[in-house]
Short mmCIF file of C-alpha atoms and ligand atoms in Angstrom, two decimals:
data_model
loop_
_atom_site.label_atom_id
_atom_site.label_comp_id
_atom_site.label_asym_id
_atom_site.label_seq_id
_atom_site.Cartn_x
_atom_site.Cartn_y
_atom_site.Cartn_z
CA MET A 1 0.00 0.00 0.00
CA ALA A 2 2.97 2.28 0.53
CA THR A 3 3.58 4.58 -2.38
CA PRO A 4 7.06 5.95 -1.91
CA LEU A 5 8.01 8.44 -4.57
CA ARG A 6 9.80 6.93 -7.54
CA LYS A 7 13.52 7.45 -7.77
CA SER A 8 13.07 9.55 -10.88
CA GLU A 9 10.95 11.95 -8.85
CA SER A 10 13.54 12.31 -6.13
CA THR A 11 15.72 15.34 -6.13
CA SER A 12 17.83 14.99 -3.05
CA GLY A 13 21.53 15.49 -2.62
CA SER A 14 23.05 15.90 -6.03
CA THR A 15 20.13 17.84 -7.50
CA SER A 16 19.69 20.18 -4.54
CA GLY A 17 18.68 23.71 -5.36
CA GLY A 18 15.75 26.10 -5.25
CA ASP A 19 13.44 24.00 -7.41
CA ALA A 20 14.08 20.77 -5.59
CA SER A 21 13.66 22.45 -2.26
CA ARG A 22 10.36 23.99 -3.36
CA LYS A 23 9.19 20.60 -4.61
CA HIS A 24 9.99 18.94 -1.28
CA ARG A 25 8.31 21.74 0.66
CA HIS A 26 5.28 21.37 -1.52
CA ALA A 27 5.17 17.57 -1.12
CA VAL A 28 5.21 17.87 2.69
CA THR A 29 2.58 20.62 2.65
CA ARG A 30 0.34 18.61 0.31
CA ALA A 31 0.50 15.47 2.47
CA ALA A 32 -0.24 17.56 5.58
CA ALA A 33 -3.10 19.47 3.94
CA LEU A 34 -4.74 16.35 2.49
CA THR A 35 -4.67 14.41 5.74
CA ALA A 36 -5.75 17.50 7.68
CA VAL A 37 -9.10 17.04 5.90
CA GLY A 38 -9.63 14.60 8.79
CA GLY A 39 -9.81 17.70 11.00
CA ILE A 40 -12.78 19.00 8.99
CA LEU A 41 -14.61 15.76 9.75
CA PHE A 42 -13.71 16.08 13.45
CA GLY A 43 -14.94 19.69 13.61
CA TYR A 44 -18.01 19.30 11.41
CA ASP A 45 -19.31 16.10 13.00
CA THR A 46 -18.96 17.43 16.54
CA GLY A 47 -20.23 20.91 15.63
CA VAL A 48 -23.25 20.04 13.50
CA VAL A 49 -25.23 18.31 16.25
CA GLY A 50 -26.19 21.44 18.19
CA GLY A 51 -27.97 22.94 15.19
CA VAL A 52 -29.75 19.86 13.91
CA LEU A 53 -30.72 18.34 17.25
CA PRO A 54 -34.29 19.74 17.26
CA ASN A 55 -34.98 18.20 13.83
CA ILE A 56 -33.41 14.87 14.73
CA SER A 57 -35.44 14.83 17.94
CA SER A 58 -38.70 15.29 16.07
CA THR A 59 -37.85 12.62 13.45
CA PHE A 60 -37.14 10.01 16.13
CA ASP A 61 -39.42 11.33 18.91
CA LEU A 62 -36.57 12.00 21.29
CA ASN A 63 -38.53 13.85 23.93
CA SER A 64 -36.47 13.64 27.09
CA PRO A 65 -33.37 15.77 27.76
CA PHE A 66 -31.58 12.48 28.47
CA LEU A 67 -32.20 11.14 24.94
CA LYS A 68 -31.22 14.47 23.39
CA GLY A 69 -28.03 14.50 25.44
CA LEU A 70 -27.34 10.96 24.28
CA VAL A 71 -27.10 12.15 20.65
CA VAL A 72 -24.05 14.22 21.67
CA ALA A 73 -22.71 11.80 24.28
CA ILE A 74 -22.74 8.67 22.13
CA LEU A 75 -20.48 10.29 19.53
CA LEU A 76 -18.04 11.40 22.23
CA ALA A 77 -18.01 7.90 23.75
CA GLY A 78 -17.36 6.46 20.27
CA ALA A 79 -14.49 8.92 19.88
CA ALA A 80 -12.88 7.77 23.13
CA VAL A 81 -13.09 4.13 21.99
CA GLY A 82 -11.99 5.01 18.44
CA ALA A 83 -8.87 6.78 19.71
CA LEU A 84 -7.87 3.76 21.78
CA VAL A 85 -8.48 1.13 19.10
CA ALA A 86 -6.81 3.14 16.36
CA GLY A 87 -3.69 3.52 18.52
CA ARG A 88 -2.88 -0.15 18.13
CA ILE A 89 -3.73 -0.13 14.44
CA ALA A 90 -1.48 2.88 13.81
CA ASP A 91 1.53 1.14 15.39
CA GLN A 92 0.83 -2.18 13.69
CA LEU A 93 -0.49 -1.31 10.22
CA GLY A 94 0.98 2.16 9.88
CA ARG A 95 -0.28 5.74 10.13
CA ARG A 96 -1.38 6.02 6.54
CA ARG A 97 -3.43 2.83 6.49
CA THR A 98 -5.07 3.86 9.74
CA ILE A 99 -6.12 7.15 8.15
CA PHE A 100 -7.49 5.27 5.16
CA ILE A 101 -9.46 2.84 7.35
CA THR A 102 -10.75 5.83 9.33
CA SER A 103 -12.13 7.40 6.16
CA VAL A 104 -14.00 4.15 5.37
CA VAL A 105 -15.43 4.11 8.90
CA PHE A 106 -16.63 7.69 8.36
CA VAL A 107 -18.31 6.84 5.05
CA VAL A 108 -20.15 3.87 6.59
CA GLY A 109 -21.23 5.80 9.69
CA LEU A 110 -22.31 8.90 7.80
CA LEU A 111 -24.31 6.97 5.20
CA ALA A 112 -26.08 4.99 7.91
CA SER A 113 -26.76 8.13 9.92
CA ALA A 114 -28.11 10.13 6.99
CA LEU A 115 -30.30 7.35 5.57
CA THR A 116 -31.56 5.31 8.51
CA PRO A 117 -35.29 5.05 9.10
CA TRP A 118 -34.65 3.17 12.39
CA LEU A 119 -33.69 4.69 15.72
CA TRP A 120 -31.42 1.78 16.72
CA LEU A 121 -29.36 2.26 13.57
CA PHE A 122 -29.20 5.97 14.25
CA TRP A 123 -27.58 5.26 17.65
CA VAL A 124 -25.16 2.77 16.12
CA SER A 125 -24.24 5.19 13.34
CA ARG A 126 -23.55 8.01 15.83
CA PHE A 127 -21.17 5.69 17.65
CA VAL A 128 -19.48 4.67 14.38
CA ILE A 129 -18.99 8.32 13.36
CA GLY A 130 -17.50 8.82 16.84
CA LEU A 131 -15.02 5.99 16.20
CA GLY A 132 -13.87 7.89 13.10
CA VAL A 133 -13.64 11.20 14.94
CA GLY A 134 -11.57 9.70 17.75
CA SER A 135 -9.24 7.95 15.36
CA THR A 136 -8.66 10.94 13.10
CA SER A 137 -8.10 13.27 16.05
CA PHE A 138 -4.89 11.51 17.02
CA VAL A 139 -3.61 9.75 13.91
CA VAL A 140 -3.61 12.80 11.63
CA PRO A 141 -1.45 14.99 13.94
CA LEU A 142 0.80 11.96 14.52
CA TYR A 143 1.27 11.35 10.80
CA ILE A 144 1.91 15.01 10.00
CA GLY A 145 4.35 15.27 12.93
CA GLU A 146 6.37 12.38 11.47
CA ILE A 147 6.55 13.62 7.89
CA ALA A 148 7.25 17.27 8.78
CA PRO A 149 10.80 18.64 9.10
CA PRO A 150 11.39 19.88 12.69
CA ALA A 151 11.48 23.56 11.71
CA ARG A 152 7.97 23.43 10.20
CA ARG A 153 6.39 20.81 12.43
CA GLY A 154 4.35 23.14 14.67
CA GLY A 155 2.57 24.93 11.83
CA LEU A 156 2.03 21.81 9.74
CA VAL A 157 0.60 19.69 12.55
CA SER A 158 -1.66 22.57 13.52
CA MET A 159 -3.18 22.61 10.03
CA ASN A 160 -5.27 19.80 11.45
CA GLN A 161 -6.59 22.07 14.21
CA LEU A 162 -7.27 24.75 11.59
CA SER A 163 -9.40 22.21 9.74
CA VAL A 164 -11.22 21.40 12.98
CA THR A 165 -12.15 25.07 13.40
CA ILE A 166 -13.19 25.37 9.74
CA GLY A 167 -15.35 22.25 10.15
CA ILE A 168 -16.98 23.75 13.23
CA LEU A 169 -17.61 27.09 11.49
CA GLY A 170 -18.98 25.28 8.41
CA SER A 171 -21.35 23.24 10.55
CA GLU A 172 -22.59 26.38 12.30
CA LEU A 173 -23.16 28.19 9.03
CA ILE A 174 -25.00 25.24 7.51
CA ALA A 175 -27.07 24.31 10.54
CA TYR A 176 -28.13 27.86 11.31
CA GLY A 177 -28.40 28.87 7.65
CA LEU A 178 -31.00 26.14 7.31
CA ALA A 179 -32.49 27.51 10.58
CA GLY A 180 -34.92 24.75 11.41
CA HIS A 181 -36.41 24.20 7.93
CA GLY A 182 -33.60 22.22 6.35
CA ASP A 183 -33.35 18.45 6.34
CA TRP A 184 -30.96 17.28 9.07
CA ARG A 185 -30.08 14.25 6.93
CA VAL A 186 -28.55 16.55 4.32
CA SER A 187 -26.56 18.46 6.96
CA VAL A 188 -25.22 15.21 8.42
CA GLY A 189 -24.60 13.64 5.00
CA LEU A 190 -22.57 16.61 3.73
CA ALA A 191 -19.61 15.28 5.70
CA LEU A 192 -19.39 12.44 3.17
CA ALA A 193 -17.53 14.78 0.82
CA PRO A 194 -14.50 15.35 3.11
CA ALA A 195 -14.58 11.66 4.13
CA VAL A 196 -14.14 10.60 0.50
CA VAL A 197 -11.47 13.27 -0.12
CA LEU A 198 -9.55 12.03 2.95
CA GLY A 199 -9.61 8.39 1.81
CA LEU A 200 -8.65 9.09 -1.78
CA GLY A 201 -6.12 11.72 -0.73
CA VAL A 202 -4.20 9.65 1.79
CA ALA A 203 -4.04 6.67 -0.57
CA ARG A 204 -1.67 8.74 -2.75
CA GLU A 205 0.53 10.01 0.07
CA PRO A 206 3.64 8.29 1.49
CA GLU A 207 3.75 6.33 4.75
CA SER A 208 5.42 7.92 7.77
CA PRO A 209 9.20 7.40 7.39
CA ALA A 210 9.60 6.97 11.15
CA TRP A 211 7.07 4.15 11.18
CA LEU A 212 8.77 2.50 8.19
CA VAL A 213 12.17 2.55 9.92
CA ARG A 214 10.63 1.11 13.04
CA GLN A 215 9.28 -1.74 10.88
CA GLY A 216 12.78 -2.42 9.61
CA ARG A 217 11.93 -0.96 6.19
CA GLU A 218 14.80 1.49 6.02
CA ASP A 219 15.00 1.51 2.23
CA ASP A 220 11.34 2.42 1.90
CA ALA A 221 11.81 5.16 4.50
CA ARG A 222 14.79 6.54 2.58
CA GLU A 223 12.78 6.53 -0.62
CA VAL A 224 9.94 8.45 1.03
CA LEU A 225 12.35 10.96 2.58
CA ARG A 226 13.95 11.63 -0.80
CA GLY A 227 10.65 13.16 -1.81
CA LEU A 228 10.34 15.23 1.37
CA ARG A 229 13.83 16.43 2.41
CA ASP A 230 16.44 18.51 0.60
CA THR A 231 19.74 16.83 1.44
CA ASP A 232 21.10 13.35 2.00
CA ASP A 233 22.49 14.55 5.33
CA GLU A 234 19.01 15.42 6.56
CA ILE A 235 17.77 12.01 5.44
CA ASP A 236 20.66 10.17 7.12
CA ASP A 237 20.21 12.13 10.34
CA GLU A 238 16.53 11.44 10.45
CA ILE A 239 16.91 7.75 9.82
CA SER A 240 19.69 7.30 12.34
CA ASN A 241 17.73 9.26 14.96
CA VAL A 242 14.80 6.92 14.55
CA LYS A 243 17.05 3.86 14.59
CA ASP A 244 18.75 5.03 17.78
CA THR A 245 15.47 5.38 19.61
CA ALA A 246 14.17 2.12 18.17
CA ARG A 247 17.30 0.29 19.28
CA GLU A 248 17.03 1.52 22.86
CA GLU A 249 14.05 -0.73 23.37
CA SER A 250 12.97 -3.47 21.07
CA LYS A 251 9.39 -3.84 22.09
CA GLY A 252 6.69 -1.21 22.34
CA SER A 253 3.98 -2.64 24.52
CA ILE A 254 1.50 -0.95 26.82
CA GLY A 255 3.65 -2.27 29.66
CA ASP A 256 6.43 0.03 28.46
CA LEU A 257 4.15 2.96 29.00
CA ILE A 258 4.09 2.43 32.73
CA ASP A 259 7.83 2.04 32.67
CA ARG A 260 9.38 4.66 34.94
CA ARG A 261 11.11 6.57 32.16
CA LEU A 262 7.98 6.84 30.05
CA ARG A 263 5.66 7.84 32.81
CA PRO A 264 6.45 11.61 32.78
CA ALA A 265 5.58 11.86 29.09
CA LEU A 266 2.38 9.89 29.50
CA VAL A 267 1.28 11.91 32.53
CA LEU A 268 2.05 15.16 30.68
CA GLY A 269 0.12 14.06 27.57
CA VAL A 270 -2.93 12.85 29.48
CA VAL A 271 -3.07 15.87 31.80
CA LEU A 272 -2.76 18.31 28.88
CA ALA A 273 -5.47 16.45 26.97
CA VAL A 274 -7.79 16.67 29.97
CA ILE A 275 -6.91 20.35 30.60
CA GLN A 276 -7.93 21.16 27.02
CA GLN A 277 -11.45 20.01 27.85
CA ILE A 278 -12.01 20.91 31.52
CA THR A 279 -11.22 24.56 30.80
CA GLY A 280 -14.63 24.66 29.13
CA ILE A 281 -14.17 25.17 25.39
CA ASN A 282 -16.98 22.85 24.35
CA THR A 283 -19.49 24.39 26.69
CA ILE A 284 -19.25 27.23 24.16
CA ILE A 285 -18.75 25.20 20.95
CA TYR A 286 -21.62 22.79 21.68
CA PHE A 287 -23.90 25.05 23.72
CA ALA A 288 -23.24 28.51 22.26
CA PRO A 289 -26.81 28.99 21.01
CA THR A 290 -28.16 28.40 24.52
CA VAL A 291 -25.48 30.59 26.09
CA LEU A 292 -26.09 33.42 23.61
CA GLN A 293 -29.84 33.33 24.10
CA GLU A 294 -29.20 33.43 27.83
CA ALA A 295 -27.22 36.56 27.02
CA GLY A 296 -30.46 38.08 25.75
CA LEU A 297 -29.79 37.88 22.02
CA GLY A 298 -32.55 37.27 19.49
CA SER A 299 -32.20 34.41 17.03
CA SER A 300 -30.70 36.35 14.10
CA ALA A 301 -28.35 38.32 16.37
CA SER A 302 -27.50 34.97 17.88
CA LEU A 303 -26.55 33.63 14.45
CA LEU A 304 -24.33 36.62 13.81
CA ALA A 305 -22.67 36.30 17.20
CA LEU A 306 -22.14 32.61 16.62
CA VAL A 307 -20.44 33.27 13.32
CA ILE A 308 -18.23 35.91 14.99
CA VAL A 309 -17.19 33.40 17.65
CA GLY A 310 -16.59 30.66 15.02
CA ALA A 311 -14.59 33.07 12.86
CA ALA A 312 -12.48 34.16 15.86
CA ASN A 313 -11.66 30.47 16.36
CA VAL A 314 -10.51 30.08 12.74
CA ILE A 315 -8.59 33.37 12.53
CA MET A 316 -6.73 32.92 15.79
CA THR A 317 -5.75 29.38 14.77
CA VAL A 318 -4.14 30.88 11.66
CA VAL A 319 -2.25 33.27 13.95
CA ALA A 320 -1.07 30.31 16.04
CA ILE A 321 0.15 28.48 12.94
CA ARG A 322 2.18 31.53 11.93
CA PHE A 323 3.90 31.87 15.26
CA LEU A 324 4.24 28.35 16.69
CA ASP A 325 7.56 27.66 14.98
CA ARG A 326 8.86 31.22 15.47
CA ILE A 327 8.15 32.26 19.03
CA GLY A 328 7.58 28.72 20.30
CA ARG A 329 4.87 26.68 21.98
CA ARG A 330 5.27 27.85 25.58
CA PRO A 331 4.78 31.62 25.08
CA LEU A 332 1.65 31.04 22.98
CA LEU A 333 0.28 28.47 25.39
CA ILE A 334 0.85 30.61 28.47
CA GLY A 335 -0.28 33.87 26.84
CA GLY A 336 -3.40 32.24 25.39
CA MET A 337 -4.37 30.64 28.69
CA VAL A 338 -4.03 34.00 30.47
CA GLY A 339 -6.40 35.32 27.76
CA MET A 340 -8.85 32.48 28.46
CA VAL A 341 -8.92 33.38 32.16
CA ILE A 342 -9.60 37.03 31.27
CA GLY A 343 -12.35 35.97 28.81
CA LEU A 344 -14.03 33.75 31.41
CA ALA A 345 -13.80 36.50 34.06
CA ALA A 346 -15.40 38.93 31.58
CA LEU A 347 -18.18 36.41 30.88
CA ALA A 348 -18.80 35.96 34.61
CA ILE A 349 -19.03 39.75 35.00
CA ALA A 350 -21.33 40.07 31.96
CA PHE A 351 -23.74 37.49 33.36
CA GLY A 352 -23.34 38.87 36.89
CA ILE A 353 -24.43 42.41 35.99
CA GLY A 354 -27.13 41.25 33.58
CA VAL A 355 -26.90 41.01 29.83
CA HIS A 356 -29.28 43.45 28.22
CA GLY A 357 -28.55 45.83 25.35
CA GLY A 358 -24.85 46.70 25.48
CA GLY A 359 -24.35 43.85 27.95
CA ALA A 360 -25.21 41.35 25.23
CA VAL A 361 -22.55 42.85 22.96
CA PHE A 362 -20.07 42.70 25.84
CA ALA A 363 -20.91 39.02 26.42
CA THR A 364 -20.42 38.24 22.72
CA VAL A 365 -17.05 39.98 22.66
CA ALA A 366 -16.03 38.08 25.79
CA LEU A 367 -17.05 34.77 24.18
CA ALA A 368 -15.07 35.55 21.04
CA PHE A 369 -12.09 36.63 23.16
CA TYR A 370 -12.16 33.42 25.18
CA VAL A 371 -12.50 31.20 22.09
CA GLY A 372 -9.78 33.18 20.26
CA ALA A 373 -7.44 32.79 23.24
CA PHE A 374 -8.11 29.03 23.24
CA ALA A 375 -7.39 28.96 19.51
CA VAL A 376 -3.84 30.30 19.93
CA SER A 377 -3.08 28.05 22.87
CA LEU A 378 -4.77 24.88 24.11
CA GLY A 379 -6.55 24.29 20.78
CA PRO A 380 -3.59 23.60 18.50
CA ILE A 381 -0.79 23.13 21.02
CA VAL A 382 -2.27 20.24 22.99
CA TRP A 383 -2.69 18.18 19.81
CA LEU A 384 0.78 19.21 18.70
CA LEU A 385 2.41 18.16 21.97
CA ILE A 386 0.53 14.86 21.96
CA ALA A 387 2.07 14.20 18.54
CA GLU A 388 5.56 15.26 19.70
CA ILE A 389 6.28 14.12 23.21
CA PHE A 390 6.14 10.33 23.05
CA PRO A 391 9.05 8.05 22.18
CA LEU A 392 8.64 6.38 18.81
CA ARG A 393 8.39 2.87 20.15
CA VAL A 394 5.08 3.64 21.88
CA ARG A 395 4.11 6.84 20.09
CA GLY A 396 0.94 5.52 18.46
CA GLN A 397 -0.41 3.87 21.59
CA ALA A 398 0.61 6.65 23.95
CA ALA A 399 -0.90 9.36 21.72
CA SER A 400 -4.07 7.33 21.51
CA ILE A 401 -4.31 7.00 25.30
CA ALA A 402 -3.92 10.78 25.72
CA THR A 403 -6.50 11.30 22.98
CA MET A 404 -8.91 8.91 24.65
CA ALA A 405 -8.52 10.91 27.87
CA ASN A 406 -9.36 14.05 25.87
CA TRP A 407 -12.62 12.58 24.58
CA ALA A 408 -13.54 11.10 27.94
CA ALA A 409 -13.06 14.53 29.58
CA ASN A 410 -15.05 16.10 26.75
CA LEU A 411 -17.89 13.66 27.50
CA VAL A 412 -17.86 14.45 31.21
CA VAL A 413 -17.95 18.22 30.57
CA ALA A 414 -20.71 17.92 27.94
CA VAL A 415 -23.03 15.82 30.09
CA SER A 416 -22.44 17.79 33.30
CA TYR A 417 -22.53 21.35 31.93
CA LEU A 418 -26.28 21.99 31.98
CA SER A 419 -26.60 20.45 35.46
CA ILE A 420 -23.75 22.62 36.76
CA ILE A 421 -25.53 25.71 35.43
CA SER A 422 -28.74 24.78 37.19
CA TRP A 423 -26.75 24.19 40.35
CA ILE A 424 -24.48 27.27 40.58
CA GLY A 425 -25.87 29.52 37.81
CA GLN A 426 -24.25 30.75 34.60
CA THR A 427 -21.99 33.25 36.41
CA GLY A 428 -20.85 30.64 38.91
CA THR A 429 -20.14 28.23 36.06
CA PHE A 430 -17.86 30.71 34.30
CA VAL A 431 -16.09 31.44 37.61
CA LEU A 432 -15.59 27.69 38.06
CA TYR A 433 -14.08 27.28 34.58
CA GLY A 434 -11.94 30.39 35.17
CA ALA A 435 -10.55 28.86 38.38
CA ILE A 436 -9.87 25.54 36.64
CA THR A 437 -8.09 27.40 33.82
CA LEU A 438 -5.93 29.30 36.33
CA LEU A 439 -4.89 26.09 38.07
CA SER A 440 -4.18 24.47 34.72
CA LEU A 441 -2.01 27.44 33.80
CA VAL A 442 0.15 26.83 36.88
CA TYR A 443 0.65 23.22 35.75
CA VAL A 444 1.50 24.29 32.19
CA VAL A 445 4.06 26.86 33.34
CA ALA A 446 5.73 24.25 35.55
CA LYS A 447 5.66 21.23 33.28
CA VAL A 448 5.42 21.95 29.55
CA PRO A 449 8.80 21.92 27.78
CA GLU A 450 9.59 24.04 24.71
CA THR A 451 9.70 21.75 21.68
CA LYS A 452 10.13 24.38 18.95
CA GLY A 453 12.63 23.32 16.27
CA LEU A 454 13.73 20.14 18.06
CA SER A 455 13.81 16.79 16.31
CA LEU A 456 11.38 14.27 17.77
CA LYS A 457 14.36 12.46 19.26
CA GLN A 458 15.53 15.63 21.03
CA VAL A 459 12.00 16.16 22.33
CA GLU A 460 12.08 12.63 23.70
CA GLN A 461 15.39 13.29 25.48
CA GLN A 462 14.06 16.50 26.93
CA ILE A 463 11.07 14.83 28.49
CA ASP A 464 12.63 11.61 29.69
CA GLY A 465 13.60 13.09 33.02
CA HIS A 466 17.37 12.99 32.43
CA LYS A 467 17.86 15.90 30.12
CA HIS A 468 15.62 18.75 31.12
CA ASP A 469 16.22 22.01 29.28
CA ASP A 470 16.60 25.33 31.03
CA ALA A 471 12.96 26.22 30.77
CA LEU A 472 11.93 23.00 32.35
CA ALA A 473 14.57 23.13 35.05
CA ASP A 474 13.69 26.75 35.84
CA ALA A 475 10.05 25.99 36.07
CA ALA A 476 10.42 22.95 38.31
C1 BGC B 1 -10.72 20.42 20.73
C2 BGC B 1 -12.19 20.28 20.53
C3 BGC B 1 -12.80 21.64 20.32
C4 BGC B 1 -12.09 22.39 19.21
C5 BGC B 1 -12.58 23.81 19.10
C6 BGC B 1 -10.12 21.13 19.55
O1 BGC B 1 -8.75 21.28 19.72
O2 BGC B 1 -10.13 19.15 20.89
O3 BGC B 1 -12.77 19.61 21.63
O4 BGC B 1 -14.17 21.52 19.99
O5 BGC B 1 -10.71 22.41 19.41
O6 BGC B 1 -11.92 24.51 18.08
#
């Protein structure tokens, strides 16, 4: 299934020069952009539910809040399972095949969901779509992280997060553009287009060179790298880095993950994944219409505000992509999280003093500010770090465990949010998320290493507890 570039297409070493370099740059960007289509599926499938839920509920007579909540929850549960299962597949069959299988899972789930006349099949299809979402959310960043040169890795991996935000914005525009009179089956089925593009696209792209080396297929890896890197030196370095790490430990079982040297990376990955969710982003992404109407907005003003919030998410992700490889992960992460705390405090104040007239505008600005701050920090950087921090021998499985923790935390937040509001009120809820974000910030400042520009091997050394860099040592 691997389609390494033919020798005649390779331009490394002897033919180095501007053209060759451009061609390699372009090949890496194309592979990243095509697989990042998985992010659109992630964003669209999680975002579209809020808008189409009323129509789905009337088709299937879902009258209780519990059944309505289940439409959201079952996809998130599927995502947690999908992330875990796909972790093994990605280490055994390869990153590229896993992405291909994921696209098939999406097509099956989406077709069933859009066409089913039966409620039972609707539930099953939601779970199947969730399996796809969970799988794509970890395997795409992992794949891009392994084909990208270190100096461009941050921006390229985060193209996936950009796709997530575009998928969310697209789902909002479609769901609310149809505003109750459209057919929910069409809205759900539209995701078939990116699913097919993902499957056909990845079939033409090369396998991850790191995974190939780990499988003992050094020649194939070299062939792939000839299409992606400018010089033979770069290729040799990359291959010997991977071989070094592979040699250190021959097996890569789950048992290795609880090995003392691996534990810090696993704890860091899981905690960051959970922090991304418990700081409240999806209370806004999934429940924004409710929140905005609470803020006193009418339905068309609500649509506009929603689009502003969705656009802030997209635009600020572009900003993050521009700066991740220049100023580094830590400054963006820390600065963005400070912004999230300010946004949540502003929301608490807005709801505290009452949101009428100008107050509603203030609340909308605060929402956009909070989401924008997330988009330069926890949004892209958590997925990036999950793709970067694990040693190759367990990278697939470890990334999938962290990703599963992300979806499990997402599920807990989604099902508890409305109850928390009825318990401590909207203001109290924002104060709670603000406090959680502040505590999380302390953890991030103390524990997250700077990975800008480092090879994945250097990242591994930095985290393994023996070779802390200055930032890490200072923070500890
Ligand atoms: C998170 C999602 C969230 C999205 C918002 C992603 O990084 O994992 O849970 O809905 O960002 O843009």
